[in-house]
PDB file of C-alpha atoms in Angstrom:
ATOM      1  CA  UNK A  15      -0.815   9.126 -19.030  1.00  0.00           C
ATOM      2  CA  UNK A  16       0.594   5.723 -18.166  1.00  0.00           C
ATOM      3  CA  UNK A  17       0.376   4.584 -14.584  1.00  0.00           C
ATOM      4  CA  UNK A  18       3.028   2.760 -12.604  1.00  0.00           C
ATOM      5  CA  UNK A  19       4.397  -0.137 -14.608  1.00  0.00           C
ATOM      6  CA  UNK A  20       5.904  -3.285 -13.198  1.00  0.00           C
ATOM      7  CA  UNK A  21       7.467  -6.201 -14.987  1.00  0.00           C
ATOM      8  CA  UNK A  22       7.399  -9.034 -15.133  1.00  0.00           C
ATOM      9  CA  UNK A  23       3.886  -9.608 -13.863  1.00  0.00           C
ATOM     10  CA  UNK A  24       4.703 -13.196 -12.946  1.00  0.00           C
ATOM     11  CA  UNK A  25       8.137 -14.597 -12.193  1.00  0.00           C
ATOM     12  CA  UNK A  26       9.055 -18.171 -11.367  1.00  0.00           C
ATOM     13  CA  UNK A  27      12.476 -18.895  -9.920  1.00  0.00           C
ATOM     14  CA  UNK A  28      14.101 -21.987  -8.507  1.00  0.00           C
ATOM     15  CA  UNK A  29      15.632 -21.839  -5.049  1.00  0.00           C
ATOM     16  CA  UNK A  30      19.064 -20.209  -5.186  1.00  0.00           C
ATOM     17  CA  UNK A  31      18.407 -18.170  -8.335  1.00  0.00           C
ATOM     18  CA  UNK A  32      18.198 -14.387  -8.523  1.00  0.00           C
ATOM     19  CA  UNK A  33      14.978 -12.445  -9.041  1.00  0.00           C
ATOM     20  CA  UNK A  34      14.935  -8.968 -10.580  1.00  0.00           C
ATOM     21  CA  UNK A  35      11.749  -6.937 -10.364  1.00  0.00           C
ATOM     22  CA  UNK A  36      11.365  -3.699 -12.296  1.00  0.00           C
ATOM     23  CA  UNK A  37       9.245  -0.647 -11.638  1.00  0.00           C
ATOM     24  CA  UNK A  38       8.714   2.441 -13.769  1.00  0.00           C
ATOM     25  CA  UNK A  39       6.995   5.214 -11.789  1.00  0.00           C
ATOM     26  CA  UNK A  40       4.322   7.505 -13.117  1.00  0.00           C
ATOM     27  CA  UNK A  41       5.581  10.314 -15.297  1.00  0.00           C
ATOM     28  CA  UNK A  42       6.829  13.165 -13.156  1.00  0.00           C
ATOM     29  CA  UNK A  43       7.141  11.061  -9.987  1.00  0.00           C
ATOM     30  CA  UNK A  44      10.587  10.722  -8.474  1.00  0.00           C
ATOM     31  CA  UNK A  45       9.630   8.870  -5.273  1.00  0.00           C
ATOM     32  CA  UNK A  46       9.363   5.071  -5.385  1.00  0.00           C
ATOM     33  CA  UNK A  47       8.309   2.584  -2.703  1.00  0.00           C
ATOM     34  CA  UNK A  48       8.452  -1.201  -2.674  1.00  0.00           C
ATOM     35  CA  UNK A  49       6.059  -3.371  -0.677  1.00  0.00           C
ATOM     36  CA  UNK A  50       5.585  -7.106  -0.201  1.00  0.00           C
ATOM     37  CA  UNK A  51       2.214  -8.742   0.300  1.00  0.00           C
ATOM     38  CA  UNK A  52       1.588 -12.294   1.421  1.00  0.00           C
ATOM     39  CA  UNK A  53      -1.853 -13.937   1.156  1.00  0.00           C
ATOM     40  CA  UNK A  54      -4.132 -12.822   3.985  1.00  0.00           C
ATOM     41  CA  UNK A  55      -1.536 -10.322   5.153  1.00  0.00           C
ATOM     42  CA  UNK A  56      -1.199  -6.614   4.764  1.00  0.00           C
ATOM     43  CA  UNK A  57       1.227  -4.706   2.644  1.00  0.00           C
ATOM     44  CA  UNK A  58       4.635  -4.617   4.255  1.00  0.00           C
ATOM     45  CA  UNK A  59       6.911  -1.691   3.481  1.00  0.00           C
ATOM     46  CA  UNK A  60      10.358  -2.627   2.232  1.00  0.00           C
ATOM     47  CA  UNK A  61      12.200   0.405   0.872  1.00  0.00           C
ATOM     48  CA  UNK A  62      11.708   4.024  -0.188  1.00  0.00           C
ATOM     49  CA  UNK A  63      13.910   5.516  -2.895  1.00  0.00           C
ATOM     50  CA  UNK A  64      14.393   8.720  -4.766  1.00  0.00           C
ATOM     51  CA  UNK A  65      16.509   9.025  -7.866  1.00  0.00           C
ATOM     52  CA  UNK A  66      19.958   7.618  -7.023  1.00  0.00           C
ATOM     53  CA  UNK A  67      19.208   7.620  -3.271  1.00  0.00           C
ATOM     54  CA  UNK A  68      17.824   5.164  -0.743  1.00  0.00           C
ATOM     55  CA  UNK A  69      15.773   7.239   1.696  1.00  0.00           C
ATOM     56  CA  UNK A  70      14.478   4.502   4.005  1.00  0.00           C
ATOM     57  CA  UNK A  71      15.280   0.795   3.849  1.00  0.00           C
ATOM     58  CA  UNK A  72      14.069  -0.105   7.311  1.00  0.00           C
ATOM     59  CA  UNK A  73      11.704  -2.782   5.963  1.00  0.00           C
ATOM     60  CA  UNK A  74      14.262  -4.514   3.808  1.00  0.00           C
ATOM     61  CA  UNK A  75      15.741  -7.826   4.975  1.00  0.00           C
ATOM     62  CA  UNK A  76      19.419  -7.320   5.728  1.00  0.00           C
ATOM     63  CA  UNK A  77      20.632 -10.077   3.459  1.00  0.00           C
ATOM     64  CA  UNK A  78      19.907 -11.032  -0.147  1.00  0.00           C
ATOM     65  CA  UNK A  79      17.660  -8.035  -0.873  1.00  0.00           C
ATOM     66  CA  UNK A  80      18.752  -4.808  -2.526  1.00  0.00           C
ATOM     67  CA  UNK A  81      17.076  -1.966  -4.376  1.00  0.00           C
ATOM     68  CA  UNK A  82      18.142   0.857  -6.625  1.00  0.00           C
ATOM     69  CA  UNK A  83      16.599   3.718  -8.546  1.00  0.00           C
ATOM     70  CA  UNK A  84      19.186   4.956 -11.033  1.00  0.00           C
ATOM     71  CA  UNK A  85      19.223   8.345 -12.692  1.00  0.00           C
ATOM     72  CA  UNK A  86      17.987   6.731 -15.892  1.00  0.00           C
ATOM     73  CA  UNK A  87      15.725   3.737 -16.114  1.00  0.00           C
ATOM     74  CA  UNK A  88      13.394   1.870 -13.789  1.00  0.00           C
ATOM     75  CA  UNK A  89      13.760   1.067 -10.131  1.00  0.00           C
ATOM     76  CA  UNK A  90      15.001  -2.480  -9.523  1.00  0.00           C
ATOM     77  CA  UNK A  91      14.334  -4.743  -6.563  1.00  0.00           C
ATOM     78  CA  UNK A  92      16.843  -7.572  -6.535  1.00  0.00           C
ATOM     79  CA  UNK A  93      16.546 -10.744  -4.521  1.00  0.00           C
ATOM     80  CA  UNK A  94      19.578 -12.981  -4.556  1.00  0.00           C
ATOM     81  CA  UNK A  95      19.547 -16.706  -3.773  1.00  0.00           C
ATOM     82  CA  UNK A  96      15.772 -16.839  -3.489  1.00  0.00           C
ATOM     83  CA  UNK A  97      14.118 -19.153  -0.978  1.00  0.00           C
ATOM     84  CA  UNK A  98      10.533 -20.439  -0.849  1.00  0.00           C
ATOM     85  CA  UNK A  99       9.654 -17.835   1.782  1.00  0.00           C
ATOM     86  CA  UNK A 100      10.308 -15.093  -0.773  1.00  0.00           C
ATOM     87  CA  UNK A 101       7.217 -16.170  -2.730  1.00  0.00           C
ATOM     88  CA  UNK A 102       4.828 -13.223  -2.543  1.00  0.00           C
ATOM     89  CA  UNK A 103       3.349 -10.349  -4.499  1.00  0.00           C
ATOM     90  CA  UNK A 104       5.723  -7.399  -4.729  1.00  0.00           C
ATOM     91  CA  UNK A 105       4.174  -4.010  -5.351  1.00  0.00           C
ATOM     92  CA  UNK A 106       5.837  -0.813  -6.378  1.00  0.00           C
ATOM     93  CA  UNK A 107       4.262   2.594  -5.792  1.00  0.00           C
ATOM     94  CA  UNK A 108       5.231   6.111  -6.747  1.00  0.00           C
ATOM     95  CA  UNK A 109       4.240   9.501  -5.398  1.00  0.00           C
ATOM     96  CA  UNK A 110       4.539  13.077  -6.640  1.00  0.00           C
ATOM     97  CA  UNK A 111       6.218  14.239  -3.444  1.00  0.00           C
ATOM     98  CA  UNK A 112       7.493  12.758  -0.232  1.00  0.00           C
ATOM     99  CA  UNK A 113       5.931  10.057   1.887  1.00  0.00           C
ATOM    100  CA  UNK A 114       3.011  12.243   3.023  1.00  0.00           C
ATOM    101  CA  UNK A 115       1.494  12.164  -0.426  1.00  0.00           C
ATOM    102  CA  UNK A 116      -0.881   9.632  -1.892  1.00  0.00           C
ATOM    103  CA  UNK A 117       0.746   6.673  -3.570  1.00  0.00           C
ATOM    104  CA  UNK A 118      -0.002   5.177  -6.970  1.00  0.00           C
ATOM    105  CA  UNK A 119       0.554   1.444  -7.138  1.00  0.00           C
ATOM    106  CA  UNK A 120       1.569  -0.780  -9.990  1.00  0.00           C
ATOM    107  CA  UNK A 121      -0.110  -4.109 -10.768  1.00  0.00           C
ATOM    108  CA  UNK A 122       2.525  -6.055  -8.855  1.00  0.00           C
ATOM    109  CA  UNK A 123       4.928  -8.871  -9.630  1.00  0.00           C
ATOM    110  CA  UNK A 124       3.958 -12.292  -8.351  1.00  0.00           C
ATOM    111  CA  UNK A 125       7.094 -14.197  -7.482  1.00  0.00           C
ATOM    112  CA  UNK A 126       6.917 -17.949  -7.085  1.00  0.00           C
ATOM    113  CA  UNK A 127       9.955 -19.827  -5.832  1.00  0.00           C
ATOM    114  CA  UNK A 128       9.934 -23.539  -6.599  1.00  0.00           C
TER     115      UNK A 128
ATOM    116  CA  UNK B 255       3.531  -1.964  20.294  1.00  0.00           C
ATOM    117  CA  UNK B 256       2.071  -0.153  17.303  1.00  0.00           C
ATOM    118  CA  UNK B 257      -1.101  -1.621  15.839  1.00  0.00           C
ATOM    119  CA  UNK B 258      -3.507  -0.817  13.052  1.00  0.00           C
ATOM    120  CA  UNK B 259      -6.759  -2.720  13.355  1.00  0.00           C
ATOM    121  CA  UNK B 260      -9.335  -3.222  10.658  1.00  0.00           C
ATOM    122  CA  UNK B 261     -12.203  -5.644  10.979  1.00  0.00           C
ATOM    123  CA  UNK B 262     -11.023  -8.975   9.601  1.00  0.00           C
ATOM    124  CA  UNK B 263     -14.571 -10.165   9.025  1.00  0.00           C
ATOM    125  CA  UNK B 264     -16.149  -9.273   5.718  1.00  0.00           C
ATOM    126  CA  UNK B 265     -18.834  -6.605   5.747  1.00  0.00           C
ATOM    127  CA  UNK B 266     -21.933  -7.678   3.841  1.00  0.00           C
ATOM    128  CA  UNK B 267     -24.499  -5.030   2.924  1.00  0.00           C
ATOM    129  CA  UNK B 268     -27.357  -4.541   0.506  1.00  0.00           C
ATOM    130  CA  UNK B 269     -27.030  -2.327  -2.535  1.00  0.00           C
ATOM    131  CA  UNK B 270     -28.088   1.242  -1.832  1.00  0.00           C
ATOM    132  CA  UNK B 271     -27.129   1.152   1.852  1.00  0.00           C
ATOM    133  CA  UNK B 272     -24.213   3.007   3.439  1.00  0.00           C
ATOM    134  CA  UNK B 273     -21.128   0.935   4.171  1.00  0.00           C
ATOM    135  CA  UNK B 274     -19.020   2.005   7.161  1.00  0.00           C
ATOM    136  CA  UNK B 275     -15.544   0.621   7.665  1.00  0.00           C
ATOM    137  CA  UNK B 276     -13.398   1.212  10.736  1.00  0.00           C
ATOM    138  CA  UNK B 277      -9.692   1.713  11.223  1.00  0.00           C
ATOM    139  CA  UNK B 278      -8.378   1.851  14.786  1.00  0.00           C
ATOM    140  CA  UNK B 279      -4.788   2.418  15.751  1.00  0.00           C
ATOM    141  CA  UNK B 280      -2.655   2.348  18.889  1.00  0.00           C
ATOM    142  CA  UNK B 281       0.719   3.866  19.699  1.00  0.00           C
ATOM    143  CA  UNK B 282       0.769   6.015  16.585  1.00  0.00           C
ATOM    144  CA  UNK B 283       0.676   9.766  16.268  1.00  0.00           C
ATOM    145  CA  UNK B 284       0.024   9.997  12.552  1.00  0.00           C
ATOM    146  CA  UNK B 285       0.246  13.184  10.557  1.00  0.00           C
ATOM    147  CA  UNK B 286      -2.148  11.720   7.973  1.00  0.00           C
ATOM    148  CA  UNK B 287      -4.292   8.719   7.210  1.00  0.00           C
ATOM    149  CA  UNK B 288      -5.133   7.245   3.819  1.00  0.00           C
ATOM    150  CA  UNK B 289      -7.701   4.828   2.449  1.00  0.00           C
ATOM    151  CA  UNK B 290      -7.096   2.542  -0.510  1.00  0.00           C
ATOM    152  CA  UNK B 291      -9.165   0.011  -2.397  1.00  0.00           C
ATOM    153  CA  UNK B 292      -7.680  -3.294  -3.523  1.00  0.00           C
ATOM    154  CA  UNK B 293      -9.289  -5.772  -5.890  1.00  0.00           C
ATOM    155  CA  UNK B 294      -8.077  -9.411  -6.055  1.00  0.00           C
ATOM    156  CA  UNK B 295      -4.849  -9.763  -7.991  1.00  0.00           C
ATOM    157  CA  UNK B 296      -4.377  -6.003  -8.368  1.00  0.00           C
ATOM    158  CA  UNK B 297      -2.452  -3.201  -6.738  1.00  0.00           C
ATOM    159  CA  UNK B 298      -4.148  -0.862  -4.251  1.00  0.00           C
ATOM    160  CA  UNK B 299      -5.857   2.224  -5.617  1.00  0.00           C
ATOM    161  CA  UNK B 300      -5.706   5.493  -3.685  1.00  0.00           C
ATOM    162  CA  UNK B 301      -9.082   6.860  -2.554  1.00  0.00           C
ATOM    163  CA  UNK B 302      -8.706   9.578   0.076  1.00  0.00           C
ATOM    164  CA  UNK B 303      -6.080  11.189   2.290  1.00  0.00           C
ATOM    165  CA  UNK B 304      -6.964  13.083   5.463  1.00  0.00           C
ATOM    166  CA  UNK B 305      -4.498  15.059   7.567  1.00  0.00           C
ATOM    167  CA  UNK B 306      -4.356  15.255  11.356  1.00  0.00           C
ATOM    168  CA  UNK B 307      -5.855  18.742  11.446  1.00  0.00           C
ATOM    169  CA  UNK B 308      -8.858  17.688   9.317  1.00  0.00           C
ATOM    170  CA  UNK B 309     -11.935  16.089  10.842  1.00  0.00           C
ATOM    171  CA  UNK B 310     -13.685  14.987   7.687  1.00  0.00           C
ATOM    172  CA  UNK B 311     -13.112  14.699   3.970  1.00  0.00           C
ATOM    173  CA  UNK B 312     -15.488  13.847   1.136  1.00  0.00           C
ATOM    174  CA  UNK B 313     -15.150  12.726  -2.454  1.00  0.00           C
ATOM    175  CA  UNK B 314     -18.285  11.878  -4.388  1.00  0.00           C
ATOM    176  CA  UNK B 315     -19.921   8.968  -2.491  1.00  0.00           C
ATOM    177  CA  UNK B 316     -16.980   8.569  -0.117  1.00  0.00           C
ATOM    178  CA  UNK B 317     -16.495  10.170   3.281  1.00  0.00           C
ATOM    179  CA  UNK B 318     -13.644   9.781   5.742  1.00  0.00           C
ATOM    180  CA  UNK B 319     -13.481  10.969   9.328  1.00  0.00           C
ATOM    181  CA  UNK B 320     -10.344  11.134  11.454  1.00  0.00           C
ATOM    182  CA  UNK B 321     -10.595  11.327  15.247  1.00  0.00           C
ATOM    183  CA  UNK B 322      -7.124  11.631  16.751  1.00  0.00           C
ATOM    184  CA  UNK B 323      -8.570  11.489  20.291  1.00  0.00           C
ATOM    185  CA  UNK B 324     -10.333   8.192  19.703  1.00  0.00           C
ATOM    186  CA  UNK B 325      -7.473   7.082  17.423  1.00  0.00           C
ATOM    187  CA  UNK B 326      -9.976   6.036  14.820  1.00  0.00           C
ATOM    188  CA  UNK B 327     -10.942   6.671  11.227  1.00  0.00           C
ATOM    189  CA  UNK B 328     -14.295   5.812   9.702  1.00  0.00           C
ATOM    190  CA  UNK B 329     -14.719   5.283   5.975  1.00  0.00           C
ATOM    191  CA  UNK B 330     -18.218   5.574   4.534  1.00  0.00           C
ATOM    192  CA  UNK B 331     -19.534   4.660   1.106  1.00  0.00           C
ATOM    193  CA  UNK B 332     -23.036   5.974   0.551  1.00  0.00           C
ATOM    194  CA  UNK B 333     -25.510   4.468  -1.946  1.00  0.00           C
ATOM    195  CA  UNK B 334     -23.256   1.423  -2.220  1.00  0.00           C
ATOM    196  CA  UNK B 335     -23.144  -0.608  -5.432  1.00  0.00           C
ATOM    197  CA  UNK B 336     -21.989  -4.174  -6.173  1.00  0.00           C
ATOM    198  CA  UNK B 337     -19.011  -2.590  -7.992  1.00  0.00           C
ATOM    199  CA  UNK B 338     -17.854  -1.235  -4.618  1.00  0.00           C
ATOM    200  CA  UNK B 339     -17.125  -4.807  -3.483  1.00  0.00           C
ATOM    201  CA  UNK B 340     -13.401  -4.960  -2.731  1.00  0.00           C
ATOM    202  CA  UNK B 341     -10.944  -4.926   0.155  1.00  0.00           C
ATOM    203  CA  UNK B 342     -10.398  -1.509   1.718  1.00  0.00           C
ATOM    204  CA  UNK B 343      -7.085  -0.695   3.354  1.00  0.00           C
ATOM    205  CA  UNK B 344      -6.274   2.107   5.729  1.00  0.00           C
ATOM    206  CA  UNK B 345      -2.732   3.394   6.031  1.00  0.00           C
ATOM    207  CA  UNK B 346      -1.133   5.858   8.394  1.00  0.00           C
ATOM    208  CA  UNK B 347       2.328   7.199   8.766  1.00  0.00           C
ATOM    209  CA  UNK B 348       4.764   6.211  11.442  1.00  0.00           C
ATOM    210  CA  UNK B 349       5.222   9.810  12.464  1.00  0.00           C
ATOM    211  CA  UNK B 350       8.454  10.519  14.262  1.00  0.00           C
ATOM    212  CA  UNK B 351      11.536   9.133  12.641  1.00  0.00           C
ATOM    213  CA  UNK B 352      11.311  11.430   9.705  1.00  0.00           C
ATOM    214  CA  UNK B 353      10.376   9.376   6.713  1.00  0.00           C
ATOM    215  CA  UNK B 354       6.569   9.294   7.281  1.00  0.00           C
ATOM    216  CA  UNK B 355       6.255   6.023   5.403  1.00  0.00           C
ATOM    217  CA  UNK B 356       2.670   4.715   5.494  1.00  0.00           C
ATOM    218  CA  UNK B 357       1.945   1.510   7.367  1.00  0.00           C
ATOM    219  CA  UNK B 358      -1.025  -0.453   6.049  1.00  0.00           C
ATOM    220  CA  UNK B 359      -3.721  -2.330   7.912  1.00  0.00           C
ATOM    221  CA  UNK B 360      -4.737  -5.780   6.705  1.00  0.00           C
ATOM    222  CA  UNK B 361      -7.919  -4.449   5.187  1.00  0.00           C
ATOM    223  CA  UNK B 362     -11.610  -5.183   5.438  1.00  0.00           C
ATOM    224  CA  UNK B 363     -13.482  -6.971   2.685  1.00  0.00           C
ATOM    225  CA  UNK B 364     -16.724  -5.291   1.607  1.00  0.00           C
ATOM    226  CA  UNK B 365     -19.369  -7.283  -0.252  1.00  0.00           C
ATOM    227  CA  UNK B 366     -22.317  -5.371  -1.663  1.00  0.00           C
ATOM    228  CA  UNK B 367     -25.240  -7.601  -2.587  1.00  0.00           C
ATOM    229  CA  UNK B 368     -27.586  -6.606  -5.437  1.00  0.00           C
TER     230      UNK B 368
END
């Protein structure tokens, strides 16, 4: 029973490029969450999605960031025109029900912007 | 403003002792509270979830209490082992607003000495 999968595990982008982060939830889970974590800081919520729907994007920066969870395939977090401040670990989590359920996290994608 | 406070100083204890970690919060009325473990370079791992109408929950060597009057949760690990060394995060939902997304504290580092 595979857990939450994220790829790539490490991503290096130059300033101005696009970063695409992928997340496959646990089998049977249709709720996906994205978080960002900076060193010495807590996990910051970004967006909560169900299949084909964005439920809550209150933590998502208004510009350059977008997320989707299509009917088929993984959830994608897209960051356009990356800047150095986007360098962080990005974690995806999935849950079997809504937000009041426990979350299962992936290993994260470490994004470095040079 | 809303705050989740976990002790930023590492907790050092001897193997075999009980570790007690604290999570205090202000200006939240959470429906639930969760505890996660995070090892360096890895995603958080779910440990326990306790709901607002529950005072205590146990799982093997772990025990969580939830006092909504004191606005505090205590997380205990009995008979601690060096393998328990990690950062422990508490998370609670934002309550009203509908989406009940968990907000995470910054975590407390636990170091168990052999």
